[in-house]
XYZ file of C-alpha atoms in Angstrom:
609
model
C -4.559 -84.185 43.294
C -2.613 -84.931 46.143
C -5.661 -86.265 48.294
C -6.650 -88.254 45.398
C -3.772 -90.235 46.053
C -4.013 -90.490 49.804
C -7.139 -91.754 49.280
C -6.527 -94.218 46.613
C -3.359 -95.230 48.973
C -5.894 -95.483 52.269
C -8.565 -97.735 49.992
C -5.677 -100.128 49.023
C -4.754 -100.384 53.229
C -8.076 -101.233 54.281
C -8.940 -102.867 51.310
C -11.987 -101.958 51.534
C -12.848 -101.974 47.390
C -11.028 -104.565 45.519
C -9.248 -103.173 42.953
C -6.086 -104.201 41.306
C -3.222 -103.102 42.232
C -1.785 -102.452 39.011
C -4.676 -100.368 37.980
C -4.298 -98.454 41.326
C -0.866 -97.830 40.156
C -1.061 -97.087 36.942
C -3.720 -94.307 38.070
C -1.561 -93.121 40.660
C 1.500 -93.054 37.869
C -1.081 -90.992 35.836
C -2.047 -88.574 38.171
C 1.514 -87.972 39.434
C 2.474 -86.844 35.608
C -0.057 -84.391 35.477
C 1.310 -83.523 38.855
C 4.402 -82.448 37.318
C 2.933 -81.268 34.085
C 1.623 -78.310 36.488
C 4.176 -77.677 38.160
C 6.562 -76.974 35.282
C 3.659 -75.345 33.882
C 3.701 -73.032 36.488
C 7.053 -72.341 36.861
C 6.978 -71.041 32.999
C 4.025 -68.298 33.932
C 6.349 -67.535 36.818
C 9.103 -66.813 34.173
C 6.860 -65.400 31.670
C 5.388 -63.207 34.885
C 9.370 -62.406 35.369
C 10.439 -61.583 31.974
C 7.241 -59.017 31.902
C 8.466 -56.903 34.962
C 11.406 -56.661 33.449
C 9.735 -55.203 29.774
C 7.836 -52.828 31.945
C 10.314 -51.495 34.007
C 12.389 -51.612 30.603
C 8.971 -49.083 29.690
C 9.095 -47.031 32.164
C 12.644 -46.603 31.905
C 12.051 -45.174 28.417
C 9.231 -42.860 29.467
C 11.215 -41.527 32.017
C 13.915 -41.206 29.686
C 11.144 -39.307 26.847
C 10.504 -37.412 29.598
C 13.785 -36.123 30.843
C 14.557 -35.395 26.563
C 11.429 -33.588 26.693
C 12.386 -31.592 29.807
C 15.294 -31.118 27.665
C 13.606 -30.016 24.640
C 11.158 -27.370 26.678
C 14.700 -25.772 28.241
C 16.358 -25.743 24.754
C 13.481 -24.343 22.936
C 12.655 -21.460 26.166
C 17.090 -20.295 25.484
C 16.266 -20.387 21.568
C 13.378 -17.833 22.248
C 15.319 -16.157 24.336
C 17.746 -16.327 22.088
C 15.174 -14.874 19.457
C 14.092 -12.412 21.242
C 16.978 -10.616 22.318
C 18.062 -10.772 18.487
C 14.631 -8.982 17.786
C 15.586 -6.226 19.821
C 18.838 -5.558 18.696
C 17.295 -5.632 15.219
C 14.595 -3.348 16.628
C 17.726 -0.552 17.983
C 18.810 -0.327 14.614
C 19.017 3.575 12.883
C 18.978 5.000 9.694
C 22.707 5.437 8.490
C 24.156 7.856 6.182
C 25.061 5.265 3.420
C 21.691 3.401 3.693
C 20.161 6.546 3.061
C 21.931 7.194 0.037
C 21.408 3.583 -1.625
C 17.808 3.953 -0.668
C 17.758 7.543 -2.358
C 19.386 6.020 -5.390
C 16.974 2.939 -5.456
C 14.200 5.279 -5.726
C 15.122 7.012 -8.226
C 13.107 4.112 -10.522
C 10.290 5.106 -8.669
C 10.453 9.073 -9.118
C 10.136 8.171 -13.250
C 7.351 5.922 -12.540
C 5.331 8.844 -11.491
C 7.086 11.468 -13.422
C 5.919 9.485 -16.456
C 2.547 8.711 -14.451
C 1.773 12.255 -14.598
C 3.509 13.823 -17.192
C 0.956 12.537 -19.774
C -1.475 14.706 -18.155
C -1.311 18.564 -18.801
C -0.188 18.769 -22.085
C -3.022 16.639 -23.348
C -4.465 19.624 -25.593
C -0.856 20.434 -26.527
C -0.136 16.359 -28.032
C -3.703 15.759 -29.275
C -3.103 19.154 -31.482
C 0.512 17.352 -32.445
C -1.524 14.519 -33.469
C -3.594 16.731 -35.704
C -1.159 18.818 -37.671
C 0.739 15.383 -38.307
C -2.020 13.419 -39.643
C -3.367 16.434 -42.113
C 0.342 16.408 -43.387
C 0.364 12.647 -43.885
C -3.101 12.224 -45.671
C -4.476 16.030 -46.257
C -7.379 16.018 -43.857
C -8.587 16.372 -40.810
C -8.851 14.039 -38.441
C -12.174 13.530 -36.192
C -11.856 14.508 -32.710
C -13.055 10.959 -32.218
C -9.831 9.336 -33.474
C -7.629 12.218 -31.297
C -9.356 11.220 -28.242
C -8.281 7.104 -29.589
C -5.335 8.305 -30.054
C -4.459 9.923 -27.196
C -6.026 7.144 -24.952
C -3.698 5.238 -26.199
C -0.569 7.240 -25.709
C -1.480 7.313 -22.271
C -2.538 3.657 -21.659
C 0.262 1.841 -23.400
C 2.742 2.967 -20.752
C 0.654 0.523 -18.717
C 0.857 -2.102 -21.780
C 4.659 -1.668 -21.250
C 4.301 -1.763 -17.466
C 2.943 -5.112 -17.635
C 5.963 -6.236 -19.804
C 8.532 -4.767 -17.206
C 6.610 -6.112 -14.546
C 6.030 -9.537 -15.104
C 9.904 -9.528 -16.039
C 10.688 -8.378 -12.784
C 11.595 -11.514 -10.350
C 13.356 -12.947 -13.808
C 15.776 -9.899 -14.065
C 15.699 -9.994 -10.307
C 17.309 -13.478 -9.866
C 19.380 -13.234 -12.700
C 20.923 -10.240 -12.491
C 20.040 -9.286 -8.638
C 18.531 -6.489 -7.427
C 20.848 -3.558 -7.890
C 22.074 -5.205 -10.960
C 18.296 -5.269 -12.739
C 17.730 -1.926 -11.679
C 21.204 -0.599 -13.785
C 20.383 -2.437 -16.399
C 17.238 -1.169 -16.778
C 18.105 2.464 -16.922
C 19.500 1.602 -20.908
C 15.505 1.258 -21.443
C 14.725 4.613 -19.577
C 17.455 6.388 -21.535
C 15.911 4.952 -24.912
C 12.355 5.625 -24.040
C 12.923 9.318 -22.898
C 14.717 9.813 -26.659
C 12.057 8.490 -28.185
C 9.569 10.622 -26.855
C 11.970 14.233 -26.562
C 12.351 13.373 -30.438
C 8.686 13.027 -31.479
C 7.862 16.272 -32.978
C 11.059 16.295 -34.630
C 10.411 13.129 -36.264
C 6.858 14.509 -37.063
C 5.416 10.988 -35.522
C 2.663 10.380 -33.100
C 4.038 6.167 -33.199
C 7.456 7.470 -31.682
C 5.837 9.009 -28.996
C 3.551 5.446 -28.463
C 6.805 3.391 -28.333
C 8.720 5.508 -26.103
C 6.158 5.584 -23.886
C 6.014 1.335 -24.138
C 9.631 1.807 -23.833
C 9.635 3.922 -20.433
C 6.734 1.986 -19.654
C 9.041 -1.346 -19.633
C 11.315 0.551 -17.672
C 9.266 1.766 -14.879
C 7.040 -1.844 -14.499
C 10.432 -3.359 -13.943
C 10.862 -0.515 -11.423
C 8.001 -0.774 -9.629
C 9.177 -4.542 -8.859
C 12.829 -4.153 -8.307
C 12.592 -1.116 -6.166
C 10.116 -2.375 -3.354
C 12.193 -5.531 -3.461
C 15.846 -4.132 -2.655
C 14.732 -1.471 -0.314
C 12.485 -4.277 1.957
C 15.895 -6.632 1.488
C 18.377 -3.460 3.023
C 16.453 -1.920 5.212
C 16.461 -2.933 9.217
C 13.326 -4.140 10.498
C 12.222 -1.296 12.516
C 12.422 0.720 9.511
C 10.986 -1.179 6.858
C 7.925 0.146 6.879
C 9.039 3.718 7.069
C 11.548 3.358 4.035
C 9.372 1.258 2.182
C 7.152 4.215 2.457
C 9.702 5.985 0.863
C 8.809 4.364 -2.549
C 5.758 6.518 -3.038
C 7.452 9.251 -1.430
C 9.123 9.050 -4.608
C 6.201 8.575 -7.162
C 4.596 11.205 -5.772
C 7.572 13.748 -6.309
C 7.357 12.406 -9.418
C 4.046 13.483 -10.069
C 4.188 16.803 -8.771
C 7.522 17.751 -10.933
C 5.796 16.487 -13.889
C 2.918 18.779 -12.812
C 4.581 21.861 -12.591
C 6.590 21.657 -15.190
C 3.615 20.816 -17.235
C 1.883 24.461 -17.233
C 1.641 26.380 -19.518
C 4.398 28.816 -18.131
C 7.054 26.045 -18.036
C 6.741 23.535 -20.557
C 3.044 23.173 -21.217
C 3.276 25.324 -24.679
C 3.194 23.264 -28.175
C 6.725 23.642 -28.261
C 7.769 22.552 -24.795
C 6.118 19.321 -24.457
C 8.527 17.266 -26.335
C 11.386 18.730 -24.295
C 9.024 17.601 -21.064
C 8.359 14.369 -21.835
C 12.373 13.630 -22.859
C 13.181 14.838 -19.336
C 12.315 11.445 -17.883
C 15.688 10.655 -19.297
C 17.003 12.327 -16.202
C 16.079 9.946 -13.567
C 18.109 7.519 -15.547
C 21.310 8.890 -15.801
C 21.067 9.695 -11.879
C 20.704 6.686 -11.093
C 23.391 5.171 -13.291
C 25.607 8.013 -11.513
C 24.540 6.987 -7.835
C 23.392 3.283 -7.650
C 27.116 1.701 -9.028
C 28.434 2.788 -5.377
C 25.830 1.040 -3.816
C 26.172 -2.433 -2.357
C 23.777 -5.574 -3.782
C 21.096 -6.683 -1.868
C 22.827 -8.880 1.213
C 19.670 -11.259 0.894
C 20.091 -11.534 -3.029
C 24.316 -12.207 -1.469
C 23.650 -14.698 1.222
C 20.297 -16.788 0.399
C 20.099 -16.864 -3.749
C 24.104 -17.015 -4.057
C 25.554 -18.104 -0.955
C 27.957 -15.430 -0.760
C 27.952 -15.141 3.230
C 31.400 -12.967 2.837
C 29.739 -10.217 0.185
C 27.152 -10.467 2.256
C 28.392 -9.015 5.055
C 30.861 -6.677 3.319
C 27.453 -5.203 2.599
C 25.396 -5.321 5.741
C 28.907 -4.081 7.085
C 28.655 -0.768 4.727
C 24.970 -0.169 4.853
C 24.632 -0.731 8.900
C 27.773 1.432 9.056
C 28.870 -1.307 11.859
C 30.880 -4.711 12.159
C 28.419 -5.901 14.280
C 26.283 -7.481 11.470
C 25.465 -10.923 13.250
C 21.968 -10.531 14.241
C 20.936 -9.580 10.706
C 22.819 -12.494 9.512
C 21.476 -15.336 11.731
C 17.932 -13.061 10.714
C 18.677 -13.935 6.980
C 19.761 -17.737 7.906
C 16.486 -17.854 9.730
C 14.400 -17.231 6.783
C 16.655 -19.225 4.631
C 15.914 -22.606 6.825
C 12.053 -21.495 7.567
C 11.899 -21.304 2.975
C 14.060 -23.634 1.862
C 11.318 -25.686 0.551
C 10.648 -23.011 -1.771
C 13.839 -22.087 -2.699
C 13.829 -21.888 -6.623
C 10.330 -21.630 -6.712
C 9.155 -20.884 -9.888
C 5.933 -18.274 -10.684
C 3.562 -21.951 -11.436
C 5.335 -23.264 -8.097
C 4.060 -20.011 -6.486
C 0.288 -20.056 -7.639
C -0.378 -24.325 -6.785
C 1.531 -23.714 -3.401
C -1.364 -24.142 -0.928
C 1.545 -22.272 1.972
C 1.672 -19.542 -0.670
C -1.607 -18.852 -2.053
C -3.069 -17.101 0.688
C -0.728 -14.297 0.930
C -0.194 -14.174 -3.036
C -3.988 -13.157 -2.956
C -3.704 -10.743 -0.819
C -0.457 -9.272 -2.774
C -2.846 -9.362 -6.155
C -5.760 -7.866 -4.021
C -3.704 -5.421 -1.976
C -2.204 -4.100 -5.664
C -6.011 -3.848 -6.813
C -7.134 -1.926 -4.580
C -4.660 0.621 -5.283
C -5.150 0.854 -8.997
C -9.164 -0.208 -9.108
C -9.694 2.452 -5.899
C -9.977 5.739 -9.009
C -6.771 7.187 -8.010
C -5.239 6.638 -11.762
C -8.533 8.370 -13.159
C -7.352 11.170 -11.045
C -3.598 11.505 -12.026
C -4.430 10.553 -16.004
C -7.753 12.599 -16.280
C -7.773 15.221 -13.343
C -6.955 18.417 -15.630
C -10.302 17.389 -18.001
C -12.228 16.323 -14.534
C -11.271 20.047 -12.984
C -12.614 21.063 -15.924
C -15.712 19.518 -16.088
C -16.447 20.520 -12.638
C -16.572 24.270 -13.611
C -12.527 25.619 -13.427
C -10.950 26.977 -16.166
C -8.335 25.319 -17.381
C -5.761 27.499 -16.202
C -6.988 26.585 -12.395
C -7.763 23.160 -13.451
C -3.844 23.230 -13.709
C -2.747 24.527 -10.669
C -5.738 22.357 -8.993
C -4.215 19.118 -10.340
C -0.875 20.323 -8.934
C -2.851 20.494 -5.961
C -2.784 17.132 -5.780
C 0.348 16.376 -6.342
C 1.618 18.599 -3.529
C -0.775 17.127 -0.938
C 1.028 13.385 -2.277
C 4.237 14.871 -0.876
C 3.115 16.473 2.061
C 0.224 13.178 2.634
C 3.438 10.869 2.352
C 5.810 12.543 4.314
C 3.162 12.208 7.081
C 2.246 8.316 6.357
C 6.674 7.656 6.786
C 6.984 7.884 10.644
C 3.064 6.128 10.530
C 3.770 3.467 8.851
C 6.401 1.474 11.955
C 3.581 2.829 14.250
C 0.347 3.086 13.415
C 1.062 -0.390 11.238
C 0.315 -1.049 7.513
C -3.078 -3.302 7.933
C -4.962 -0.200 9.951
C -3.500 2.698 7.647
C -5.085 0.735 4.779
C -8.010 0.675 6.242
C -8.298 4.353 7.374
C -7.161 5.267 3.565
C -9.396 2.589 1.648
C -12.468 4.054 3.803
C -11.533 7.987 3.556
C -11.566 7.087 0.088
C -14.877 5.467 -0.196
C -16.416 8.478 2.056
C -14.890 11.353 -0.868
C -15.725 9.096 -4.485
C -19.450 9.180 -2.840
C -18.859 13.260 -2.304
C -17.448 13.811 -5.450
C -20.653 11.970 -7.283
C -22.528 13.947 -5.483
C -20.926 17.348 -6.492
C -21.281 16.589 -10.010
C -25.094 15.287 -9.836
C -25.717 18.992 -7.820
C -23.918 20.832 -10.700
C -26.254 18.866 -12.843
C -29.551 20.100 -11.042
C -28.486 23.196 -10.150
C -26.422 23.846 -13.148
C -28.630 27.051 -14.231
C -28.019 28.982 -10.665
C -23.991 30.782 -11.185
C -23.531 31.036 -7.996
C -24.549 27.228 -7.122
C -21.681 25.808 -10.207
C -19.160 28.410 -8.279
C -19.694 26.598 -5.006
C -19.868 22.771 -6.187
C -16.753 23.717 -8.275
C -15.180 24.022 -4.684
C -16.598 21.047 -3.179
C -15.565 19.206 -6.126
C -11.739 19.916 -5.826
C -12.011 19.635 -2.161
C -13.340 16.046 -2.605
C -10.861 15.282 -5.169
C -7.986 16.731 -2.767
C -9.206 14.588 -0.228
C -10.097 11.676 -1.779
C -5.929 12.036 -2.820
C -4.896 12.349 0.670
C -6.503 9.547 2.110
C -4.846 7.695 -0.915
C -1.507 8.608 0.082
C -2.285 7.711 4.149
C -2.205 4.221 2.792
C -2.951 2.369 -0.482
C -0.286 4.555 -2.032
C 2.360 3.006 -0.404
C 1.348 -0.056 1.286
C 0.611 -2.376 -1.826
C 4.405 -2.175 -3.221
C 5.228 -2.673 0.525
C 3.291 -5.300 2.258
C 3.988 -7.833 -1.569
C 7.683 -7.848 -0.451
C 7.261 -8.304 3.100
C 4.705 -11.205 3.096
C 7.118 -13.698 0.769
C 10.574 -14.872 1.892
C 13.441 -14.862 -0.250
C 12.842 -17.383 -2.233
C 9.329 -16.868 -3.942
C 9.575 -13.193 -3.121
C 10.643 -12.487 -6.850
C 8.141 -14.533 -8.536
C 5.716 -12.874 -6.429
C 6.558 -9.598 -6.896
C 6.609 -9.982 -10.622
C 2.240 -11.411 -10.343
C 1.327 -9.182 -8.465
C 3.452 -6.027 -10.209
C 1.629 -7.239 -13.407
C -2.111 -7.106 -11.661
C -1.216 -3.799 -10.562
C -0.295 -2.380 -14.625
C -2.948 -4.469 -15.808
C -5.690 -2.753 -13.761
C -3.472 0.330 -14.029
C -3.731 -0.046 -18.207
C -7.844 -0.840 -17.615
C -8.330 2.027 -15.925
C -6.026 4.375 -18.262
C -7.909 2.961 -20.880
C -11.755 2.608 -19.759
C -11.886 5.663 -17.749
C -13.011 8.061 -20.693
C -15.600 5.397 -22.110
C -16.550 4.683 -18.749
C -16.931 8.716 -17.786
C -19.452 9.352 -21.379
C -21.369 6.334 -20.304
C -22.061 6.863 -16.675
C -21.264 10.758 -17.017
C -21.558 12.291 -13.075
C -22.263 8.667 -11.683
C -18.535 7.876 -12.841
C -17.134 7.415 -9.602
C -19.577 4.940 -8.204
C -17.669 2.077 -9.501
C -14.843 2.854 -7.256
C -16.835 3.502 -4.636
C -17.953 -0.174 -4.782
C -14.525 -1.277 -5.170
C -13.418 0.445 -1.975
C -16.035 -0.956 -0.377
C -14.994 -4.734 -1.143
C -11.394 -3.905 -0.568
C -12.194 -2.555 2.955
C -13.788 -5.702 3.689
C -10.869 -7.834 2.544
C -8.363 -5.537 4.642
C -10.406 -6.173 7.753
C -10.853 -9.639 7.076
C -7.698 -11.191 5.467
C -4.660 -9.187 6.031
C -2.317 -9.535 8.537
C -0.419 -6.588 10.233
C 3.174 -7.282 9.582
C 4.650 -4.633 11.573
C 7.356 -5.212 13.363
C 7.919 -9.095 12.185
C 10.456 -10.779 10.401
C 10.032 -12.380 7.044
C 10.357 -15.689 9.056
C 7.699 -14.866 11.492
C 5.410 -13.503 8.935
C 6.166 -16.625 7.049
C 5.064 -18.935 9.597
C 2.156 -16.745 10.242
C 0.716 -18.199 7.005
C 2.177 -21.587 7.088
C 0.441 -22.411 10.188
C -3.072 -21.601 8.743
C -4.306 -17.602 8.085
C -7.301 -17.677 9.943
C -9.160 -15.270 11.825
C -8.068 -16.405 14.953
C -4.149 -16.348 13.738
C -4.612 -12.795 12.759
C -6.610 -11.455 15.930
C -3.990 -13.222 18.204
C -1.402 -11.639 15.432
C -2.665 -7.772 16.256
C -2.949 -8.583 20.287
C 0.304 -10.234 20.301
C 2.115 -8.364 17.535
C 5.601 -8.956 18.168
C 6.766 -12.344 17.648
C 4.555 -14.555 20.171
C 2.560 -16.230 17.277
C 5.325 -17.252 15.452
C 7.569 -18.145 18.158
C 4.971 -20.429 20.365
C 3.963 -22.041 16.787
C 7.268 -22.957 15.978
C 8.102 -23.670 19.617
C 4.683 -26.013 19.229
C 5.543 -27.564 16.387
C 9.204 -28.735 17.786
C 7.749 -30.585 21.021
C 5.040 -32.353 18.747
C 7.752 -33.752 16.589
C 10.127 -34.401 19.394
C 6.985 -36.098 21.403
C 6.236 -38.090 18.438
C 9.887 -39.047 17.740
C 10.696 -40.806 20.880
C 6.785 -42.472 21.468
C 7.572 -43.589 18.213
C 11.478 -45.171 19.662
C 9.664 -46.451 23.091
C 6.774 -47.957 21.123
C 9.591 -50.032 18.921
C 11.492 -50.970 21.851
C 8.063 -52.516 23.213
């Protein structure tokens, strides 16, 4: 522009066009606005240019600054694992006291009636079904078929599920309400009532007496079987959890094997003893109302459902047998923050949780595969399936207390196991031993059936059908004995843990009550191929084990809750069993903090921009 005008300016010196001049000017006037026009333009890009060096060094101020929180962040969350960890293992150092030892001996006390009145049923079935005779041809003056006995006494034994489903479905109500030592006082009134009812029977000359106490005790031991698992998995220290939740069958299977002794015929197995054996369950109850009173409440039930830190650790103080009750408390506070979404979750709440509903089906299918693995055909039935097999019935007696001596012993061994060895690969040894003896023990009875002419060939599969039986029991006690009632309390936190417990406790009777009741259909129907329905069972449960359940050994509830909230797939439980201790949960959680934090201050630079 500038030569423009020199130009114009030399052409109006020579003169060599002739223009006017006051064109010449008013071109030169033009030309000099634009001039300026650019220049101011140009000094606002320069200020414009200005103003963006200082946004981005304004930027990379606040990335710095992101980054120096982050740094931040990283250090904090490395001390908190730290923190975690060393927490862990002073959990991990903890021992078996006197006084926890006596609460958990008078929690599971519920459990010793559950099998008491489990097995007590069982030997003195020839002894009630002639009861049930003599008082029906005194009612109405005839006989009654053995048809309508058999009824009968199917459904003596198979309402005591009926009554189990009750009690356990019940169970996280009373639990919450009440708590858990409170529910399981309580709930002794119905075990006292029950055992009346059925001591009193023959007395009373009535076969319905004997039904409702047994829906009576049935209540009572369903409500049992919830609150029990739950209080001892809430006391006990983590390193023993699995041990003294094995405890629990350690007491059903005493249970059983008093009821079985004292069933023969030498004992109380006569017409006139079995009243007085069935009444005994009363027992149990007054024990328990003797022992459990001294016994401190849950400190879970005290610190996350009340908010009674102080009771709390009056009672972590008693049952640790220490002052030094911190870790367990900041352990409990843990598991409070990690579930307080699902604080007063309800059993509806529970089932449409999509957090919840994989572990709640593997509760439901854990507690199935103890009842639908054949073991209840075997404690109900095992006296008539002795018999069947070629024993007399006096041996078919001592044979079914067989089995409830190899519980003890089978239990007993699965205790130090269980904090070792680790629930998820127990189950899987016992669900497969299992499998491996219902296929023997079909095939004994199909060889007594072929060979059922040669003496000496009944003699022998006699023996390899209680030797199937005995092992089929043992492998049952290596795991899905104890593990169901178990692994239900450990996979739910505090909060849904009652609601859960009470589902699955109520799949577990109902399955308990279909097998009680099917079995003898089932057993005239499919006669020596009885067992292969169990076998198939086992074989689906296996499957599910190895797939779908996690090994919670050695993990708090808030590491085994974040195992699930942060998706149960194969990889999570793989990296679960390599890793067992707490890396999973820890680096998820450790994950999931940086991702927010990250996200929280892109989200404050990005606004500043």
């Amino acid at each position: 522009m500038s030569m423009n005008l020199s130009a114009k300016l030399d052409e109006l010196q020579r003169g060599d066009r002739q223009l006017e001049t006051t064109v010449a000017l008013c071109e030169i006037r033009t030309q000099l606005q634009e001039l300026t026009k650019s220049v101011e333009s140009c000094q606002s890009e320069v200020s414009e240019v200005k103003r963006d060096m200082v946004t981005i060094k304004q930027e990379l101020d606040t990335v710095q600054q992101v980054k120096e929180e982050i740094e931040e962040l990283r250090e904090y969350v490395n001390r908190l694992e730290e923190h975690s960890h060393r927490r862990k293992l002073r959990l991990l150092e903890q021992g078996l006291t006197l006084f926890l030892s006596y609460a958990i001996l008078a929690a599971v006390l519920g459990m010793l009636q559950f099998g008491y009145n489990t097995g007590v049923i069982n030997a003195p079935e020839v002894n009630i079904e002639n009861f049930m005779k003599d008082v029906y041809k005194d009612r109405y003056g005839e006989d009654i078929s053995d048809d309508s006995v058999k009824t009968l006494y199917s459904v003596a034994v198979s309402i005591f599920a009926i009554g189990g489903m009750v009690g356990g479905f019940s169970g996280g109500t009373i639990a919450n309400r009440f708590g858990r030592k409170g529910g399981l006082l309580l709930n002794n009134v119905l075990g006292i009532v029950g055992a009346c009812l059925m001591g009193f029977t023959k007395i009373a000359e009535s076969y319905e007496m004997l039904f409702f106490g047994r829906f009576i005790i049935g209540v009572n031991c369903g409500l049992n079987t919830s609150l029990v698992p739950m209080y001892i998995s809430e006391i006990a220290p983590l390193n023993l959890r699995g041990g003294l939740g094995t405890v629990n069958q350690l007491a059903v299977t005493v249970g059983l094997l008093v009821s079985q002794v004292l069933g023969i015929e030498q004992i109380l197995g006569t017409n006139e003893g079995w009243p007085i054996l069935l009444g005994l369950a009363i027992c149990p109850a007054i024990l328990q109302l003797l022992l459990l009173p001294v016994c401190p409440e849950s400190p879970r039930y005290l610190l996350i459902t009340k908010q009674w830190e102080e009771e709390a650790r009056k009672a972590l103080r008693r049952l640790r047998a220490s002052n030094q009750v911190e870790e367990d408390i900041e352990e409990m506070r843990a598991e409070e923050r990690a579930q307080q979404a699902e604080s007063t979750i309800s059993m509806t709440e529970l089932i449409c949780s999509p957090t919840l509903r994989a572990p709640l089906v593997i509760g439901v299918v854990m507690q199935l595969s103890q009842q639908l693995s054949g073991i209840n055909a075997v404690f109900y039935y095992s006296t008539n399936l002795f018999t069947s097999s070629g024993l007399t019935d006096e041996s078919a007696k001592f044979a079914t207390i067989g089995i409830g001596a190899i519980m003890v012993c089978m239990t007993l061994v699965s205790i130090p196991l269980m904090d070792r060895t680790g629930r998820r690969t127990l189950h899987l040894y016992g669900l497969g031993g299992m499998f491996i003896f219902s296929i023997f023990i079909t095939i004994s009875f199909l060889i007594k059936e072929f060979f059922g002419y040669v003496q000496e060939m009944i003699d022998w599969m006699s023996y390899i059908s209680v030797v199937s039986t005995l092992c089929f029991v043992v492998f049952f006690a290596v795991g899905p004995g104890s593990i169901p009632w178990m692994i239900t309390a450990e996979l739910f936190s505090q909060g849904p843990r009652p609601a859960a417990m009470s589902i699955a406790v109520l799949v577990n009777w109902m399955a308990n009550f279909l097998v009680g009741i099917g079995f003898p259909s089932m057993k005239s129907s499919l006669e020596n191929y009885t067992f292969l329905p169990f076998s198939a069972f086992l074989a689906i449960f296996w499957i599910f084990t190895y797939k779908k359940v996690p090994e919670t050994k050695n993990k708090t509830f808030e590491e085994i809750l974040a195992l699930f909230r942060h998706g149960n797939d194969r990889s999570s439980l793989r990296d679960s069993r390599l890793y067992g201790e707490e890396e999973l949960a820890t680096n998820s959680s450790k994950e999931t903090v940086l991702s927010d934090a990250t996200t929280a201050n892109h989200t404050h630079a990005t606004d500043k921009l």
